[in-house]
XYZ file of C-alpha atoms in Angstrom:
323
model
C -0.197 0.046 -0.122
C 1.120 3.417 -0.352
C 2.192 5.693 2.497
C 3.335 8.916 3.130
C 5.830 8.129 5.989
C 9.120 9.937 7.544
C 12.207 9.097 7.156
C 13.315 11.062 10.236
C 12.089 14.548 11.927
C 14.336 17.403 10.581
C 11.568 18.835 8.224
C 9.317 18.608 5.484
C 11.655 17.017 3.320
C 11.598 13.512 5.298
C 8.540 13.369 4.141
C 8.195 10.642 1.321
C 6.226 8.122 -1.103
C 6.608 4.982 0.364
C 5.387 1.165 -0.661
C 4.850 -0.549 2.405
C 2.763 -3.908 3.875
C -1.114 -3.832 4.297
C -1.520 -4.244 7.629
C -2.812 -7.523 9.311
C -5.974 -7.749 10.959
C -5.281 -9.793 15.016
C -7.900 -9.423 17.636
C -8.840 -6.286 18.913
C -8.034 -4.182 15.552
C -10.565 -3.781 12.574
C -8.690 -3.336 9.068
C -9.759 0.028 7.836
C -9.328 1.603 4.065
C -8.349 4.913 4.856
C -10.108 7.504 2.651
C -9.772 11.290 4.238
C -6.985 11.160 7.542
C -6.582 15.161 9.330
C -3.943 16.856 9.383
C -2.658 18.069 13.214
C 0.116 20.072 14.836
C 0.816 16.800 16.444
C 2.432 16.115 12.908
C 3.878 18.403 12.452
C 6.131 19.086 15.872
C 7.108 15.130 15.218
C 8.111 16.323 11.644
C 10.400 18.789 13.170
C 11.913 16.809 15.431
C 10.470 17.977 18.373
C 8.008 14.984 19.620
C 11.478 12.538 21.452
C 8.709 9.166 21.755
C 8.442 8.763 18.413
C 10.762 6.980 16.465
C 11.713 7.056 12.808
C 10.595 5.531 10.207
C 6.598 6.492 11.085
C 3.742 6.992 8.937
C 2.257 9.868 10.177
C -1.274 10.961 10.760
C -2.707 10.543 14.415
C -6.346 10.788 12.678
C -9.067 9.778 10.170
C -11.835 8.698 8.536
C -12.181 5.455 6.261
C -14.188 2.168 5.372
C -14.823 -0.933 7.741
C -13.097 -4.093 5.694
C -12.376 -6.504 8.307
C -12.674 -7.699 11.556
C -15.042 -4.970 13.543
C -17.286 -7.981 13.798
C -21.451 -7.033 14.502
C -20.212 -2.950 16.337
C -18.337 -2.046 13.005
C -20.246 -4.634 9.839
C -17.681 -4.373 7.096
C -18.700 -0.771 4.975
C -19.149 0.742 8.172
C -18.122 4.897 7.878
C -15.445 5.330 10.713
C -13.861 7.870 12.150
C -10.893 7.292 15.126
C -7.621 8.258 16.608
C -5.202 7.445 18.715
C -1.213 6.040 19.299
C -1.286 6.422 15.387
C 1.868 7.990 13.533
C 3.194 8.791 16.525
C 3.762 4.786 18.934
C 2.952 2.860 15.276
C 2.176 4.107 11.388
C -0.608 6.331 11.077
C -3.273 7.935 8.774
C -1.265 8.764 6.101
C -1.585 5.651 3.981
C -4.245 3.623 2.599
C -5.269 0.847 5.033
C -4.783 1.077 8.914
C -5.251 -1.311 11.359
C -7.199 0.150 13.986
C -8.094 -0.371 17.570
C -11.835 -0.928 18.194
C -12.350 1.045 20.911
C -10.228 3.801 18.722
C -14.077 3.725 16.470
C -16.730 6.040 16.320
C -19.303 5.381 12.908
C -19.405 9.094 10.663
C -23.236 10.478 11.140
C -25.373 10.129 7.268
C -24.873 13.424 7.521
C -21.248 13.809 6.784
C -18.506 13.436 4.484
C -15.616 11.524 5.333
C -13.405 14.508 4.429
C -15.210 17.259 7.882
C -15.340 13.048 9.988
C -11.982 12.834 9.313
C -11.205 15.868 10.966
C -12.808 15.196 13.983
C -11.713 12.913 16.687
C -9.056 15.196 18.320
C -10.519 18.419 18.591
C -14.199 17.292 19.499
C -13.045 14.521 21.647
C -11.068 17.404 22.812
C -13.309 19.702 23.415
C -15.837 17.807 24.831
C -13.969 16.439 28.135
C -11.761 19.149 28.612
C -15.389 21.384 28.718
C -16.745 18.144 31.303
C -13.914 17.627 33.376
C -13.864 22.291 33.909
C -17.485 21.506 35.350
C -19.647 22.813 32.481
C -23.188 23.597 32.608
C -25.655 24.506 30.178
C -26.074 28.635 31.341
C -21.583 28.488 32.166
C -19.915 31.663 30.602
C -16.547 29.436 28.381
C -13.566 30.583 26.411
C -11.515 28.883 24.271
C -9.371 31.230 22.079
C -7.970 31.352 18.320
C -11.352 30.122 16.555
C -10.043 29.332 13.016
C -7.362 26.097 15.126
C -8.857 23.033 15.270
C -9.536 23.235 19.781
C -10.367 25.978 20.432
C -13.656 26.092 17.391
C -14.534 22.546 18.766
C -14.605 23.793 21.977
C -16.777 27.054 21.311
C -18.928 24.860 18.768
C -19.141 21.948 21.193
C -19.822 24.636 24.509
C -22.304 26.556 22.646
C -24.633 23.492 20.864
C -24.931 22.491 25.144
C -26.460 25.800 26.417
C -22.884 28.002 27.018
C -25.135 31.495 28.215
C -20.768 32.919 26.567
C -18.990 31.074 24.547
C -16.096 32.963 23.263
C -12.622 32.861 21.012
C -10.430 34.799 19.015
C -8.161 35.307 16.265
C -5.744 37.951 15.693
C -6.484 38.029 12.455
C -9.018 41.026 11.596
C -9.824 38.786 7.602
C -10.313 35.316 9.867
C -12.512 37.556 12.939
C -15.023 38.712 9.869
C -14.880 34.746 8.418
C -15.809 33.377 11.749
C -18.780 35.988 12.430
C -19.802 35.163 9.130
C -20.281 32.040 9.915
C -22.431 32.851 12.968
C -19.435 32.348 15.598
C -20.769 35.737 16.983
C -18.814 36.560 20.412
C -15.137 36.343 18.302
C -13.050 38.892 20.053
C -10.564 40.857 17.545
C -7.917 41.316 19.597
C -5.673 42.698 16.430
C -8.428 45.218 17.618
C -9.318 45.187 21.327
C -7.582 43.338 24.283
C -8.965 40.172 25.650
C -9.808 41.365 28.775
C -11.961 44.293 27.491
C -13.637 41.797 24.743
C -14.735 39.505 28.164
C -15.561 41.542 29.587
C -17.695 43.721 27.443
C -19.447 40.314 25.953
C -20.093 39.303 29.647
C -21.036 42.503 31.359
C -18.406 42.473 33.882
C -18.390 39.120 34.692
C -15.885 37.286 33.190
C -15.564 33.116 31.923
C -16.497 30.187 34.368
C -14.086 28.293 31.858
C -10.953 28.758 29.672
C -9.964 25.943 27.408
C -6.657 26.843 25.879
C -4.705 25.303 23.399
C -2.222 27.937 22.583
C 0.545 28.521 25.566
C 2.531 31.449 25.137
C 1.514 34.981 26.397
C -2.713 33.903 26.101
C -2.368 31.375 28.311
C -1.768 34.479 30.739
C -4.066 36.488 29.026
C -6.959 33.779 29.263
C -6.220 33.385 33.099
C -6.457 37.019 33.987
C -10.955 36.683 32.462
C -11.700 33.872 34.975
C -14.945 34.825 36.735
C -14.535 33.429 41.193
C -13.710 30.066 41.061
C -13.329 29.989 37.358
C -10.417 27.793 36.044
C -8.322 27.309 32.949
C -7.245 23.271 31.229
C -4.237 24.519 28.962
C -3.486 21.289 26.557
C -1.450 22.780 24.105
C 1.764 24.955 23.600
C 2.083 26.641 19.238
C 2.585 30.588 20.694
C 4.983 28.981 23.113
C 6.269 26.695 26.081
C 6.519 29.911 28.623
C 3.954 31.393 30.287
C 4.505 34.166 32.992
C 0.810 34.596 35.171
C 0.063 36.166 37.687
C -0.621 34.389 40.853
C -3.472 37.300 41.844
C -5.370 35.635 38.874
C -5.627 32.541 41.602
C -5.903 33.924 44.702
C -8.075 36.184 44.512
C -10.514 35.008 42.533
C -9.582 31.301 44.554
C -10.177 30.597 40.307
C -7.248 26.719 39.372
C -5.052 26.017 36.327
C -5.644 22.516 35.473
C -4.038 20.456 32.277
C -5.126 17.466 29.939
C -4.098 15.276 27.118
C -6.162 13.422 25.084
C -4.643 9.700 25.083
C -3.980 9.528 29.005
C -8.070 9.058 29.082
C -9.507 6.346 29.935
C -11.823 4.517 28.036
C -15.167 5.241 29.572
C -13.932 8.822 28.545
C -13.498 8.164 25.422
C -16.994 6.717 24.849
C -19.273 8.816 26.984
C -17.250 12.082 24.986
C -17.535 9.788 21.390
C -21.214 9.709 22.772
C -22.455 13.612 23.060
C -20.070 14.343 19.763
C -22.126 12.128 17.308
C -25.426 13.221 18.275
C -24.203 16.856 17.871
C -22.527 16.360 15.015
C -25.721 14.125 13.360
C -28.013 16.688 14.415
C -26.497 20.148 12.841
C -25.695 21.834 16.175
C -22.303 21.068 15.787
C -20.909 20.857 11.966
C -16.819 20.646 11.982
C -14.848 23.288 9.379
C -12.532 22.267 6.566
C -10.156 25.008 5.069
C -7.806 22.868 2.336
C -7.511 19.574 1.206
C -4.607 17.869 -0.758
C -4.043 15.102 -2.091
C -2.476 12.014 -0.633
C 0.912 12.871 -1.815
C 0.852 16.404 -0.742
C 1.451 15.807 2.738
C 4.694 18.304 3.236
C 2.220 21.004 1.836
C -0.900 19.758 3.833
C 1.342 20.823 6.519
C 3.399 23.608 5.135
C 0.185 25.173 4.863
C -1.724 24.387 8.185
C 2.133 25.323 9.887
C 2.676 28.150 8.089
C -0.887 29.691 6.514
C -2.257 29.236 9.685
C -6.110 28.296 7.773
C -9.515 28.757 9.279
C -10.863 25.093 9.951
C -8.948 21.842 9.432
C -6.799 20.770 6.702
C -7.459 16.866 5.135
C -4.910 14.679 3.618
C -7.596 12.284 0.533
C -5.997 9.137 -0.013
């Protein structure tokens, strides 16, 4: 089968088209013929040598969508459209390939109302969004802030919170054109950081109340700014660092507001947490309350260009490989 494999971890030039054996199906694995693969920041981090646990050569791709060919049993009969994420493209070969042998517990059926390209970008972002909201104590009427409306997690958190009854579902962008695009898509609580400070925007939208929950997938200076927007008893969850691994915080934002900070890692969560999150996501996508956004697709052979576009182009929405 064809696959895009990282022969090393020193940049785009190391990503090569190779022909490797089709994976065999063993107990607990389901053979999935891939139709689309999500392109994620983790893929870029690995290819750039920033994830020491990964070992080359490695087929990249942490999430994707396809059709069951073998091994799904009665849960996922042959022909079922599925989406998934897991250790693929990290500790074992991933989704930038024509077939993947997927652990059954990682699979979720794709709702009939979305195509495989959209589904390929659902797993990582929307599982992260639902789990972090749940762990933060989200309930109807809460106010949620998740910066970077054009990014995968920021957009997913905003959609999931809004669909589940948030009083306010706030996000941000540093790009005026993205702010206008977000509003045209119905995201009417986006703070344009080229015109307004984050703290001022949250204060304006919430009438001075602040955010009950902040979920930050960006890191860097935005983390400290988001912490400063918390309401009394609020919490901030940190899970990414595309804007920087270091941040300086004002500890009084925690002390005076009796607030809290926590971290999150998707792949350390137990199976029951995954299944609960999947059921919520499936229902909201099926109803149309949540709509994955795809910015651009690339063919499998242009995976390096797709990663460059994701990292350097900073698109609004997901980047997906078609296979």
